[in-house]
PDB file of C-alpha atoms in Angstrom:
ATOM      1  CA  HIS A   1      10.246  -6.250  15.634  1.00 90.00           C
ATOM      2  CA  VAL A   2       6.900  -7.822  13.534  1.00 92.00           C
ATOM      3  CA  PHE A   3       6.072 -11.533  14.142  1.00 96.00           C
ATOM      4  CA  LEU A   4       4.167 -13.206  11.874  1.00 97.00           C
ATOM      5  CA  ASP A   5       2.526 -16.618  12.677  1.00 96.00           C
ATOM      6  CA  GLU A   6       0.990 -18.517   9.837  1.00 97.00           C
ATOM      7  CA  SER A   7      -1.272 -21.904  10.232  1.00 97.00           C
ATOM      8  CA  GLY A   8      -4.098 -23.920   7.586  1.00 98.00           C
ATOM      9  CA  GLY A   9      -1.382 -26.576   6.211  1.00 97.00           C
ATOM     10  CA  GLY A  10      -2.008 -29.887   5.692  1.00 97.00           C
ATOM     11  CA  SER A  11      -2.493 -32.478   3.251  1.00 98.00           C
ATOM     12  CA  VAL A  12      -5.201 -32.719   0.548  1.00 98.00           C
ATOM     13  CA  GLN A  13      -5.858 -34.794  -2.216  1.00 98.00           C
ATOM     14  CA  ALA A  14      -4.979 -32.775  -5.698  1.00 98.00           C
ATOM     15  CA  GLY A  15      -7.523 -30.276  -6.970  1.00 98.00           C
ATOM     16  CA  GLY A  16      -8.684 -29.919  -3.472  1.00 98.00           C
ATOM     17  CA  SER A  17      -8.454 -26.382  -1.436  1.00 98.00           C
ATOM     18  CA  LEU A  18      -6.472 -25.053   1.470  1.00 98.00           C
ATOM     19  CA  THR A  19      -6.710 -21.729   3.168  1.00 98.00           C
ATOM     20  CA  LEU A  20      -3.749 -20.273   4.698  1.00 98.00           C
ATOM     21  CA  SER A  21      -3.856 -17.705   7.476  1.00 98.00           C
ATOM     22  CA  CYS A  22      -0.792 -15.498   8.539  1.00 98.00           C
ATOM     23  CA  VAL A  23      -1.138 -12.938  11.225  1.00 97.00           C
ATOM     24  CA  ALA A  24       0.872 -10.073  11.691  1.00 95.00           C
ATOM     25  CA  SER A  25       1.893  -8.635  15.758  1.00 95.00           C
ATOM     26  CA  GLY A  26       2.544  -5.119  13.796  1.00 91.00           C
ATOM     27  CA  ALA A  27       2.091  -3.046  10.881  1.00 89.00           C
ATOM     28  CA  THR A  28       3.908  -3.762   7.772  1.00 91.00           C
ATOM     29  CA  TRP A  29       3.539  -2.009   4.052  1.00 91.00           C
ATOM     30  CA  TYR A  30       3.415  -5.716   2.139  1.00 95.00           C
ATOM     31  CA  ILE A  31       2.976  -9.412   3.075  1.00 97.00           C
ATOM     32  CA  ALA A  32       3.850 -12.063   1.139  1.00 98.00           C
ATOM     33  CA  TRP A  33       3.552 -16.005   1.218  1.00 98.00           C
ATOM     34  CA  PHE A  34       6.936 -18.193   0.131  1.00 98.00           C
ATOM     35  CA  ARG A  35       7.084 -21.694  -0.042  1.00 98.00           C
ATOM     36  CA  GLN A  36      10.406 -24.167  -0.049  1.00 98.00           C
ATOM     37  CA  ALA A  37       9.993 -27.694  -0.942  1.00 96.00           C
ATOM     38  CA  PRO A  38      12.735 -29.633  -0.240  1.00 93.00           C
ATOM     39  CA  GLY A  39      16.017 -29.359  -2.139  1.00 94.00           C
ATOM     40  CA  LYS A  40      14.459 -25.976  -4.125  1.00 96.00           C
ATOM     41  CA  ASP A  41      14.738 -22.323  -3.543  1.00 95.00           C
ATOM     42  CA  ARG A  42      12.565 -20.559  -1.887  1.00 97.00           C
ATOM     43  CA  GLU A  43       9.879 -18.560  -4.136  1.00 97.00           C
ATOM     44  CA  GLY A  44       7.241 -15.884  -4.153  1.00 98.00           C
ATOM     45  CA  VAL A  45       4.099 -17.105  -4.636  1.00 98.00           C
ATOM     46  CA  ALA A  46       2.015 -14.431  -3.391  1.00 98.00           C
ATOM     47  CA  CYS A  47       1.954 -10.581  -2.197  1.00 97.00           C
ATOM     48  CA  ILE A  48      -0.471  -8.177  -1.363  1.00 96.00           C
ATOM     49  CA  SER A  49       0.547  -4.293  -0.036  1.00 94.00           C
ATOM     50  CA  THR A  50      -1.459  -3.935   3.072  1.00 85.00           C
ATOM     51  CA  THR A  51      -1.144  -0.335   2.959  1.00 81.00           C
ATOM     52  CA  LEU A  52      -1.656   0.575  -0.944  1.00 72.00           C
ATOM     53  CA  GLY A  53      -4.885  -0.002  -1.786  1.00 78.00           C
ATOM     54  CA  ASP A  54      -4.418  -3.890  -1.495  1.00 84.00           C
ATOM     55  CA  ARG A  55      -2.671  -4.292  -4.446  1.00 93.00           C
ATOM     56  CA  THR A  56      -1.623  -7.925  -5.310  1.00 96.00           C
ATOM     57  CA  TYR A  57       1.023  -9.900  -6.890  1.00 97.00           C
ATOM     58  CA  TYR A  58       1.638 -13.229  -8.099  1.00 98.00           C
ATOM     59  CA  ALA A  59       3.901 -15.942  -9.658  1.00 98.00           C
ATOM     60  CA  ASP A  60       2.261 -16.940 -13.012  1.00 98.00           C
ATOM     61  CA  ASN A  61       2.659 -20.546 -11.425  1.00 97.00           C
ATOM     62  CA  VAL A  62      -0.568 -19.729  -8.999  1.00 98.00           C
ATOM     63  CA  LYS A  63      -1.714 -17.650 -11.185  1.00 98.00           C
ATOM     64  CA  GLY A  64      -5.987 -18.324 -11.975  1.00 97.00           C
ATOM     65  CA  ARG A  65      -5.652 -21.054  -8.702  1.00 98.00           C
ATOM     66  CA  PHE A  66      -4.700 -19.013  -5.396  1.00 98.00           C
ATOM     67  CA  THR A  67      -6.007 -15.604  -3.963  1.00 98.00           C
ATOM     68  CA  ILE A  68      -4.242 -13.259  -1.301  1.00 98.00           C
ATOM     69  CA  SER A  69      -6.264 -10.997   0.646  1.00 96.00           C
ATOM     70  CA  HIS A  70      -6.012  -8.851   3.945  1.00 95.00           C
ATOM     71  CA  GLU A  71      -8.694  -8.075   6.487  1.00 94.00           C
ATOM     72  CA  HIS A  72      -7.391  -5.153   8.301  1.00 90.00           C
ATOM     73  CA  ALA A  73      -9.514  -5.330  11.496  1.00 92.00           C
ATOM     74  CA  LYS A  74      -7.512  -8.740  12.384  1.00 94.00           C
ATOM     75  CA  ASN A  75      -4.366  -7.861  10.638  1.00 93.00           C
ATOM     76  CA  THR A  76      -4.549 -11.665   8.399  1.00 96.00           C
ATOM     77  CA  VAL A  77      -3.756 -12.151   5.019  1.00 97.00           C
ATOM     78  CA  TYR A  78      -5.060 -15.232   4.001  1.00 98.00           C
ATOM     79  CA  LEU A  79      -4.477 -17.774   1.039  1.00 98.00           C
ATOM     80  CA  GLN A  80      -6.566 -19.401  -0.923  1.00 98.00           C
ATOM     81  CA  MET A  81      -5.445 -22.193  -2.984  1.00 98.00           C
ATOM     82  CA  ASN A  82      -7.744 -23.866  -5.059  1.00 98.00           C
ATOM     83  CA  SER A  83      -6.692 -26.503  -7.724  1.00 98.00           C
ATOM     84  CA  LEU A  84      -3.932 -27.811  -5.546  1.00 98.00           C
ATOM     85  CA  THR A  85      -1.422 -30.573  -7.516  1.00 98.00           C
ATOM     86  CA  PRO A  86       1.733 -32.405  -5.844  1.00 97.00           C
ATOM     87  CA  ASP A  87       3.940 -29.375  -7.090  1.00 97.00           C
ATOM     88  CA  ASP A  88       2.256 -27.448  -4.250  1.00 98.00           C
ATOM     89  CA  THR A  89       4.138 -29.528  -1.555  1.00 98.00           C
ATOM     90  CA  ALA A  90       6.248 -27.465   0.239  1.00 98.00           C
ATOM     91  CA  MET A  91       6.521 -25.624   3.661  1.00 98.00           C
ATOM     92  CA  TYR A  92       4.899 -21.963   3.120  1.00 98.00           C
ATOM     93  CA  PHE A  93       5.982 -18.898   4.544  1.00 98.00           C
ATOM     94  CA  CYS A  94       4.567 -15.439   5.851  1.00 97.00           C
ATOM     95  CA  ALA A  95       7.056 -12.516   5.049  1.00 98.00           C
ATOM     96  CA  GLY A  96       7.053  -9.172   5.989  1.00 96.00           C
ATOM     97  CA  ARG A  97       8.352  -5.817   5.500  1.00 94.00           C
ATOM     98  CA  ARG A  98       8.534  -1.766   5.056  1.00 91.00           C
ATOM     99  CA  THR A  99      10.419  -1.516   2.175  1.00 88.00           C
ATOM    100  CA  VAL A 100       9.699  -1.257  -1.790  1.00 85.00           C
ATOM    101  CA  GLY A 101      11.262  -3.410  -4.417  1.00 86.00           C
ATOM    102  CA  ASP A 102      10.286  -6.437  -5.555  1.00 93.00           C
ATOM    103  CA  TRP A 103       8.007  -8.212  -4.041  1.00 95.00           C
ATOM    104  CA  SER A 104       9.213 -12.056  -4.665  1.00 96.00           C
ATOM    105  CA  ALA A 105      12.838 -11.558  -3.923  1.00 96.00           C
ATOM    106  CA  ALA A 106      12.896 -12.630  -0.894  1.00 95.00           C
ATOM    107  CA  SER A 107      16.211 -10.963   0.494  1.00 94.00           C
ATOM    108  CA  SER A 108      13.770  -8.023   0.677  1.00 94.00           C
ATOM    109  CA  TYR A 109      11.908  -9.323   3.783  1.00 96.00           C
ATOM    110  CA  ASN A 110      12.942  -9.012   7.524  1.00 94.00           C
ATOM    111  CA  TYR A 111      10.173 -10.598   9.223  1.00 97.00           C
ATOM    112  CA  TRP A 112       9.662 -14.230   8.592  1.00 97.00           C
ATOM    113  CA  GLY A 113       6.683 -16.746  10.278  1.00 98.00           C
ATOM    114  CA  PRO A 114       8.241 -20.354  10.881  1.00 98.00           C
ATOM    115  CA  GLY A 115       6.125 -21.811   8.079  1.00 97.00           C
ATOM    116  CA  THR A 116       3.667 -24.315   7.578  1.00 98.00           C
ATOM    117  CA  GLN A 117       3.249 -27.517   5.415  1.00 98.00           C
ATOM    118  CA  VAL A 118       1.068 -27.840   2.656  1.00 98.00           C
ATOM    119  CA  THR A 119       1.340 -31.910   1.346  1.00 98.00           C
ATOM    120  CA  VAL A 120      -0.589 -32.643  -2.024  1.00 98.00           C
ATOM    121  CA  SER A 121      -1.325 -35.543  -2.909  1.00 98.00           C
ATOM    122  CA  SER A 122      -1.881 -37.459  -6.218  1.00 95.00           C
TER     123      SER A 122
END
């Protein structure tokens, strides 16, 4: 089993920035960030392949604003979030898997962190 632990959430004003961190206790092939707002489905935000040259994937609604990166020495994945809007308010989760497939399919991830809350005020 791989344990994941997120940190870095908080409250910011619109236009602000936050950086989330996800520390993994073991090796995975992919680590992704998902988010879930109250009353909405969990949606994929970004993903990085930790074994295939750090290939990255983004949801259309965060492209150009969010950047996912991987620090191999610390087995930590970061999500740099800029130009935040109230629509980005959600609980953010990191997830890991050792399979291939649609990066944005939450059901394909085996390992999940407990989540960190991001709140963006207007």
